Amino acid sequence: MSSRRARSRQSTSSSRITDEQINDLVSKLQAVLPEAHIRGAERVSAAKVLQETCNYIRSLHREVDDLSERLTELLATTEASSAQAAIIRSLLM
Amino acid sequence: MQVRNSFKLALLKQMLLGFQLSAVSSNSMSVPERKNAIKLSADAAMVFARGSTRWTRGLVAGLSENSNNEDLLRGILGKKYERLSLPCRSSWKIPRSRKILKRCLGLCSRRKKATATQHDVKSGSTLARRLVKKRIQVLKKLLPGGESMAGFSLLDQTLDYAVSLKAQVDIMRRLLKISKASNLNK
């Protein structure tokens, strides 16, 4: 299959990814970033979107790490966590 | 772009399951062990909720590298574990998408040169292209399984991953809040 791809340098329009699709994706990424509600519809350069996306993902990783640490302290006691599990289960049912 | 409520619910349920399975509440665990179990539960739960996509497979592959994680991974993912561990068939996205991506992202910056430019005309677009290339390299390292992705897939999966991560953070925050509240009531 990969040889077929290598041979067909001129791809058919059906499998070609358009600039528009990529632009659309960059817009969607921009919309997900935390600054989105400040910026509104103003378009930012793709390089900026990529940079902010990297920063955003890194900050989310840090948050998960921090939250894990705080949960670690809280869930330390047997009594506490089984009660929490019961509460949450009741919320889910 | 947002996740569905069903996603968040599944995430929460599986995460709690993970806590139970790894017995985070037992006093026999050290603090770092407990934190690892919590993080692993959170990640495995996120994978479960999302299902099969390139970054979830990448994440499972990464987490599986540590053999200690296998039991908890299987416990949370169940049947999905085997499916997610299968080698990924190469994407249908053609390799040329990488070129198109770079050209397009470079092009976007070139169009903007008319409005705001500190650099001269010639170096402006090359600089932009180099920046984009650099950032794509960073992104590949941040995204689970990103090293094997390129072009359109990379961006598409990044969007998907960012949205799922945000949901994971939201659920963990809420869990923390509930846990604190229930502790105070004791």
mmCIF file of C-alpha atoms in Angstrom:
data_model
loop_
_atom_site.group_PDB
_atom_site.id
_atom_site.type_symbol
_atom_site.label_atom_id
_atom_site.label_comp_id
_atom_site.label_asym_id
_atom_site.label_seq_id
_atom_site.Cartn_x
_atom_site.Cartn_y
_atom_site.Cartn_z
ATOM 1 C CA MET A 1 0.000 0.000 0.000
ATOM 2 C CA SER A 2 2.815 2.377 0.818
ATOM 3 C CA SER A 3 4.418 1.676 -2.557
ATOM 4 C CA ARG A 4 1.197 2.654 -4.216
ATOM 5 C CA ARG A 5 1.313 5.936 -2.344
ATOM 6 C CA ALA A 6 4.925 6.518 -3.314
ATOM 7 C CA ARG A 7 4.177 5.902 -6.976
ATOM 8 C CA SER A 8 1.182 8.185 -7.154
ATOM 9 C CA ARG A 9 2.884 11.555 -6.711
ATOM 10 C CA GLN A 10 -0.152 13.150 -8.294
ATOM 11 C CA SER A 11 -2.844 12.249 -5.821
ATOM 12 C CA THR A 12 -6.506 12.284 -6.665
ATOM 13 C CA SER A 13 -8.547 15.150 -5.307
ATOM 14 C CA SER A 14 -10.556 12.804 -3.105
ATOM 15 C CA SER A 15 -7.591 11.886 -0.895
ATOM 16 C CA ARG A 16 -5.923 15.278 -0.996
ATOM 17 C CA ILE A 17 -6.028 17.370 2.121
ATOM 18 C CA THR A 18 -6.935 20.912 1.231
ATOM 19 C CA ASP A 19 -5.453 24.082 2.630
ATOM 20 C CA GLU A 20 -8.939 24.925 3.717
ATOM 21 C CA GLN A 21 -9.190 21.801 5.855
ATOM 22 C CA ILE A 22 -5.938 22.651 7.549
ATOM 23 C CA ASN A 23 -6.973 26.265 8.103
ATOM 24 C CA ASP A 24 -10.208 25.015 9.570
ATOM 25 C CA LEU A 25 -8.288 22.782 11.955
ATOM 26 C CA VAL A 26 -6.047 25.660 13.039
ATOM 27 C CA SER A 27 -9.162 27.765 13.714
ATOM 28 C CA LYS A 28 -10.631 24.991 15.807
ATOM 29 C CA LEU A 29 -7.396 24.759 17.792
ATOM 30 C CA GLN A 30 -7.451 28.495 18.326
ATOM 31 C CA ALA A 31 -11.004 28.232 19.618
ATOM 32 C CA VAL A 32 -10.005 25.673 22.221
ATOM 33 C CA LEU A 33 -7.181 27.742 23.672
ATOM 34 C CA PRO A 34 -7.774 29.645 26.905
ATOM 35 C CA GLU A 35 -7.321 33.041 25.226
ATOM 36 C CA ALA A 36 -10.118 32.284 22.808
ATOM 37 C CA HIS A 37 -12.815 34.096 24.716
ATOM 38 C CA ILE A 38 -10.653 37.216 24.889
ATOM 39 C CA ARG A 39 -9.706 37.167 21.219
ATOM 40 C CA GLY A 40 -13.094 36.384 19.792
ATOM 41 C CA ALA A 41 -13.020 35.889 16.039
ATOM 42 C CA GLU A 42 -9.700 37.610 15.424
ATOM 43 C CA ARG A 43 -7.437 35.241 13.523
ATOM 44 C CA VAL A 44 -4.009 34.595 14.914
ATOM 45 C CA SER A 45 -1.048 33.282 12.937
ATOM 46 C CA ALA A 46 -0.691 29.533 12.718
ATOM 47 C CA ALA A 47 2.722 29.678 14.342
ATOM 48 C CA LYS A 48 1.184 31.470 17.322
ATOM 49 C CA VAL A 49 -1.650 28.963 17.558
ATOM 50 C CA LEU A 50 0.845 26.110 17.574
ATOM 51 C CA GLN A 51 2.945 27.784 20.224
ATOM 52 C CA GLU A 52 -0.026 28.452 22.448
ATOM 53 C CA THR A 53 -1.302 24.942 21.901
ATOM 54 C CA CYS A 54 2.001 23.529 23.113
ATOM 55 C CA ASN A 55 1.878 25.822 26.137
ATOM 56 C CA TYR A 56 -1.720 24.866 26.804
ATOM 57 C CA ILE A 57 -1.035 21.134 26.716
ATOM 58 C CA ARG A 58 1.958 21.591 28.978
ATOM 59 C CA SER A 59 -0.099 23.575 31.476
ATOM 60 C CA LEU A 60 -2.823 20.909 31.431
ATOM 61 C CA HIS A 61 -0.197 18.254 32.160
ATOM 62 C CA ARG A 62 1.021 20.305 35.100
ATOM 63 C CA GLU A 63 -2.523 20.707 36.378
ATOM 64 C CA VAL A 64 -3.147 16.977 36.242
ATOM 65 C CA ASP A 65 0.063 16.437 38.168
ATOM 66 C CA ASP A 66 -0.882 19.026 40.761
ATOM 67 C CA LEU A 67 -4.430 17.686 41.131
ATOM 68 C CA SER A 68 -3.061 14.155 41.501
ATOM 69 C CA GLU A 69 -0.857 15.348 44.316
ATOM 70 C CA ARG A 70 -3.706 17.051 46.127
ATOM 71 C CA LEU A 71 -5.942 14.041 45.660
ATOM 72 C CA THR A 72 -3.130 11.895 47.045
ATOM 73 C CA GLU A 73 -3.216 13.790 50.306
ATOM 74 C CA LEU A 74 -6.987 13.714 50.506
ATOM 75 C CA LEU A 75 -7.440 10.069 49.682
ATOM 76 C CA ALA A 76 -4.840 9.050 52.215
ATOM 77 C CA THR A 77 -7.249 7.829 54.836
ATOM 78 C CA THR A 78 -9.336 4.712 54.428
ATOM 79 C CA GLU A 79 -12.404 6.202 56.003
ATOM 80 C CA ALA A 80 -12.429 9.303 53.836
ATOM 81 C CA SER A 81 -12.125 7.647 50.465
ATOM 82 C CA SER A 82 -14.735 4.955 50.969
ATOM 83 C CA ALA A 83 -17.157 7.652 52.043
ATOM 84 C CA GLN A 84 -16.272 9.689 48.984
ATOM 85 C CA ALA A 85 -16.687 6.698 46.725
ATOM 86 C CA ALA A 86 -20.124 6.135 48.230
ATOM 87 C CA ILE A 87 -21.106 9.767 47.734
ATOM 88 C CA ILE A 88 -19.915 9.861 44.164
ATOM 89 C CA ARG A 89 -21.505 6.562 43.333
ATOM 90 C CA SER A 90 -24.790 7.869 44.641
ATOM 91 C CA LEU A 91 -24.389 10.902 42.416
ATOM 92 C CA LEU A 92 -23.773 8.726 39.405
ATOM 93 C CA MET A 93 -26.697 6.348 39.863
ATOM 94 C CA MET B 1 -15.042 21.776 20.665
ATOM 95 C CA GLN B 2 -16.228 20.026 23.776
ATOM 96 C CA VAL B 3 -16.561 16.514 25.128
ATOM 97 C CA ARG B 4 -19.950 14.983 25.770
ATOM 98 C CA ASN B 5 -21.290 14.463 29.268
ATOM 99 C CA SER B 6 -21.153 10.735 28.674
ATOM 100 C CA PHE B 7 -17.403 11.103 28.190
ATOM 101 C CA LYS B 8 -16.978 12.882 31.514
ATOM 102 C CA LEU B 9 -19.159 10.378 33.283
ATOM 103 C CA ALA B 10 -17.246 7.415 31.893
ATOM 104 C CA LEU B 11 -13.999 9.110 32.851
ATOM 105 C CA LEU B 12 -15.134 9.650 36.414
ATOM 106 C CA LYS B 13 -16.451 6.119 36.822
ATOM 107 C CA GLN B 14 -13.332 4.450 35.519
ATOM 108 C CA MET B 15 -11.089 6.703 37.525
ATOM 109 C CA LEU B 16 -12.912 5.770 40.730
ATOM 110 C CA LEU B 17 -12.672 2.138 39.710
ATOM 111 C CA GLY B 18 -8.948 2.639 39.334
ATOM 112 C CA PHE B 19 -8.698 4.119 42.823
ATOM 113 C CA GLN B 20 -10.538 1.108 44.213
ATOM 114 C CA LEU B 21 -8.475 -1.447 42.303
ATOM 115 C CA SER B 22 -5.199 0.100 43.335
ATOM 116 C CA ALA B 23 -6.495 0.601 46.877
ATOM 117 C CA VAL B 24 -5.302 4.194 47.118
ATOM 118 C CA SER B 25 -6.947 4.439 50.467
ATOM 119 C CA SER B 26 -4.906 1.689 52.079
ATOM 120 C CA ASN B 27 -2.143 2.832 54.370
ATOM 121 C CA SER B 28 0.310 0.402 52.859
ATOM 122 C CA MET B 29 0.998 2.683 49.909
ATOM 123 C CA SER B 30 3.742 5.250 49.914
ATOM 124 C CA VAL B 31 2.891 8.779 48.826
ATOM 125 C CA PRO B 32 4.605 8.530 45.435
ATOM 126 C CA GLU B 33 2.948 5.135 44.835
ATOM 127 C CA ARG B 34 -0.418 6.595 45.621
ATOM 128 C CA LYS B 35 0.108 9.574 43.363
ATOM 129 C CA ASN B 36 1.178 7.293 40.524
ATOM 130 C CA ALA B 37 -1.901 5.173 40.989
ATOM 131 C CA ILE B 38 -4.096 8.254 40.858
ATOM 132 C CA LYS B 39 -2.422 9.590 37.745
ATOM 133 C CA LEU B 40 -2.540 6.223 36.059
ATOM 134 C CA SER B 41 -6.206 5.845 36.933
ATOM 135 C CA ALA B 42 -6.926 9.284 35.512
ATOM 136 C CA ASP B 43 -5.087 8.566 32.253
ATOM 137 C CA ALA B 44 -6.509 5.081 31.786
ATOM 138 C CA ALA B 45 -9.978 6.440 32.496
ATOM 139 C CA MET B 46 -9.480 9.146 29.875
ATOM 140 C CA VAL B 47 -8.417 6.498 27.346
ATOM 141 C CA PHE B 48 -11.451 4.366 28.191
ATOM 142 C CA ALA B 49 -13.808 7.296 27.770
ATOM 143 C CA ARG B 50 -12.309 8.353 24.444
ATOM 144 C CA GLY B 51 -11.967 4.913 22.894
ATOM 145 C CA SER B 52 -9.639 4.049 20.059
ATOM 146 C CA THR B 53 -7.777 6.868 18.358
ATOM 147 C CA ARG B 54 -4.124 7.450 17.684
ATOM 148 C CA TRP B 55 -3.285 9.377 20.802
ATOM 149 C CA THR B 56 -5.111 6.923 23.109
ATOM 150 C CA ARG B 57 -3.150 4.072 21.581
ATOM 151 C CA GLY B 58 0.011 6.094 22.000
ATOM 152 C CA LEU B 59 -0.853 6.760 25.617
ATOM 153 C CA VAL B 60 -1.590 3.068 26.327
ATOM 154 C CA ALA B 61 1.677 2.111 24.669
ATOM 155 C CA GLY B 62 3.545 4.612 26.814
ATOM 156 C CA LEU B 63 1.855 3.561 30.039
ATOM 157 C CA SER B 64 2.371 -0.130 29.245
ATOM 158 C CA GLU B 65 6.111 0.355 29.090
ATOM 159 C CA ASN B 66 6.130 0.112 32.841
ATOM 160 C CA SER B 67 5.141 -3.493 33.622
ATOM 161 C CA ASN B 68 3.899 -2.433 37.067
ATOM 162 C CA ASN B 69 1.084 -0.573 35.370
ATOM 163 C CA GLU B 70 -0.317 -3.542 33.507
ATOM 164 C CA ASP B 71 -2.714 -4.824 36.159
ATOM 165 C CA LEU B 72 -4.324 -1.469 36.742
ATOM 166 C CA LEU B 73 -4.499 -0.767 33.015
ATOM 167 C CA ARG B 74 -6.249 -4.060 32.389
ATOM 168 C CA GLY B 75 -8.524 -3.494 35.337
ATOM 169 C CA ILE B 76 -9.703 -0.126 34.057
ATOM 170 C CA LEU B 77 -9.682 -0.773 30.323
ATOM 171 C CA GLY B 78 -10.983 -4.325 30.395
ATOM 172 C CA LYS B 79 -11.445 -5.722 26.883
ATOM 173 C CA LYS B 80 -10.383 -2.412 25.390
ATOM 174 C CA TYR B 81 -6.831 -2.986 26.584
ATOM 175 C CA GLU B 82 -6.110 -5.646 23.974
ATOM 176 C CA ARG B 83 -7.695 -3.663 21.186
ATOM 177 C CA LEU B 84 -5.804 -0.511 22.091
ATOM 178 C CA SER B 85 -2.520 -2.388 22.293
ATOM 179 C CA LEU B 86 -2.712 -3.692 18.741
ATOM 180 C CA PRO B 87 -0.185 -2.117 16.386
ATOM 181 C CA CYS B 88 -1.765 0.801 14.624
ATOM 182 C CA ARG B 89 -2.355 0.450 10.912
ATOM 183 C CA SER B 90 -0.742 3.363 9.148
ATOM 184 C CA SER B 91 -3.020 6.259 8.597
ATOM 185 C CA TRP B 92 -4.762 6.695 5.268
ATOM 186 C CA LYS B 93 -3.568 10.269 5.253
ATOM 187 C CA ILE B 94 -1.065 10.581 2.464
ATOM 188 C CA PRO B 95 2.525 11.579 3.302
ATOM 189 C CA ARG B 96 2.119 14.654 1.149
ATOM 190 C CA SER B 97 -0.130 16.126 3.811
ATOM 191 C CA ARG B 98 3.012 17.087 5.664
ATOM 192 C CA LYS B 99 4.138 19.249 2.751
ATOM 193 C CA ILE B 100 0.698 20.720 2.326
ATOM 194 C CA LEU B 101 0.521 21.461 6.028
ATOM 195 C CA LYS B 102 3.866 23.216 6.056
ATOM 196 C CA ARG B 103 3.057 25.153 2.907
ATOM 197 C CA CYS B 104 -0.303 26.182 4.262
ATOM 198 C CA LEU B 105 0.957 27.210 7.651
ATOM 199 C CA GLY B 106 3.797 29.111 6.003
ATOM 200 C CA LEU B 107 1.335 30.628 3.579
ATOM 201 C CA CYS B 108 -0.875 31.886 6.363
ATOM 202 C CA SER B 109 2.044 33.799 7.822
ATOM 203 C CA ARG B 110 3.012 35.110 4.402
ATOM 204 C CA ARG B 111 -0.463 36.539 3.852
ATOM 205 C CA LYS B 112 -0.213 38.356 7.130
ATOM 206 C CA LYS B 113 3.027 40.035 6.178
ATOM 207 C CA ALA B 114 1.118 42.904 4.614
ATOM 208 C CA THR B 115 -0.326 43.944 7.935
ATOM 209 C CA ALA B 116 2.258 43.435 10.653
ATOM 210 C CA THR B 117 5.881 42.785 9.893
ATOM 211 C CA GLN B 118 9.028 43.554 11.762
ATOM 212 C CA HIS B 119 11.179 41.514 9.391
ATOM 213 C CA ASP B 120 11.941 42.281 5.780
ATOM 214 C CA VAL B 121 9.812 40.658 3.132
ATOM 215 C CA LYS B 122 12.207 37.862 2.196
ATOM 216 C CA SER B 123 13.114 36.563 5.657
ATOM 217 C CA GLY B 124 9.586 36.946 7.027
ATOM 218 C CA SER B 125 8.089 33.876 5.459
ATOM 219 C CA THR B 126 11.157 31.687 5.950
ATOM 220 C CA LEU B 127 11.252 32.617 9.609
ATOM 221 C CA ALA B 128 7.567 31.820 9.959
ATOM 222 C CA ARG B 129 8.091 28.465 8.291
ATOM 223 C CA ARG B 130 10.982 27.668 10.580
ATOM 224 C CA LEU B 131 8.975 28.642 13.633
ATOM 225 C CA VAL B 132 6.096 26.459 12.557
ATOM 226 C CA LYS B 133 8.478 23.573 11.962
ATOM 227 C CA LYS B 134 10.000 24.022 15.409
ATOM 228 C CA ARG B 135 6.637 24.106 17.095
ATOM 229 C CA ILE B 136 5.460 21.039 15.276
ATOM 230 C CA GLN B 137 8.495 19.209 16.642
ATOM 231 C CA VAL B 138 7.579 20.295 20.166
ATOM 232 C CA LEU B 139 3.989 19.270 19.615
ATOM 233 C CA LYS B 140 5.048 15.820 18.467
ATOM 234 C CA LYS B 141 6.771 15.277 21.794
ATOM 235 C CA LEU B 142 3.806 16.516 23.803
ATOM 236 C CA LEU B 143 1.209 14.405 22.081
ATOM 237 C CA PRO B 144 1.093 10.706 23.022
ATOM 238 C CA GLY B 145 2.082 8.793 19.901
ATOM 239 C CA GLY B 146 2.846 12.086 18.216
ATOM 240 C CA GLU B 147 6.243 10.990 16.940
ATOM 241 C CA SER B 148 4.597 8.758 14.372
ATOM 242 C CA MET B 149 2.134 11.381 13.238
ATOM 243 C CA ALA B 150 2.506 14.117 10.716
ATOM 244 C CA GLY B 151 0.572 16.784 8.947
ATOM 245 C CA PHE B 152 -3.150 16.807 9.214
ATOM 246 C CA SER B 153 -3.329 13.850 11.607
ATOM 247 C CA LEU B 154 -1.012 15.573 14.050
ATOM 248 C CA LEU B 155 -3.183 18.676 14.265
ATOM 249 C CA ASP B 156 -6.393 16.703 14.314
ATOM 250 C CA GLN B 157 -5.192 14.455 17.114
ATOM 251 C CA THR B 158 -3.812 17.461 19.007
ATOM 252 C CA LEU B 159 -7.236 19.072 19.032
ATOM 253 C CA ASP B 160 -8.829 15.829 20.184
ATOM 254 C CA TYR B 161 -6.227 15.317 22.884
ATOM 255 C CA ALA B 162 -6.398 18.892 24.212
ATOM 256 C CA VAL B 163 -10.157 18.677 24.558
ATOM 257 C CA SER B 164 -9.957 15.322 26.360
ATOM 258 C CA LEU B 165 -7.201 16.570 28.674
ATOM 259 C CA LYS B 166 -9.303 19.573 29.611
ATOM 260 C CA ALA B 167 -12.160 17.243 30.520
ATOM 261 C CA GLN B 168 -9.800 15.123 32.614
ATOM 262 C CA VAL B 169 -8.690 18.234 34.511
ATOM 263 C CA ASP B 170 -12.321 19.321 35.023
ATOM 264 C CA ILE B 171 -13.321 15.965 36.465
ATOM 265 C CA MET B 172 -10.309 15.811 38.760
ATOM 266 C CA ARG B 173 -11.021 19.328 40.012
ATOM 267 C CA ARG B 174 -14.614 18.417 40.768
ATOM 268 C CA LEU B 175 -13.548 15.228 42.488
ATOM 269 C CA LEU B 176 -11.130 17.178 44.625
ATOM 270 C CA LYS B 177 -13.878 19.624 45.525
ATOM 271 C CA ILE B 178 -16.315 16.873 46.501
ATOM 272 C CA SER B 179 -13.650 15.047 48.480
ATOM 273 C CA LYS B 180 -12.733 18.171 50.405
ATOM 274 C CA ALA B 181 -16.368 18.908 51.126
ATOM 275 C CA SER B 182 -17.079 15.393 52.364
ATOM 276 C CA ASN B 183 -13.998 15.519 54.561
ATOM 277 C CA LEU B 184 -15.194 18.673 56.253
ATOM 278 C CA ASN B 185 -18.487 17.036 57.089
ATOM 279 C CA LYS B 186 -16.809 14.411 59.208
#
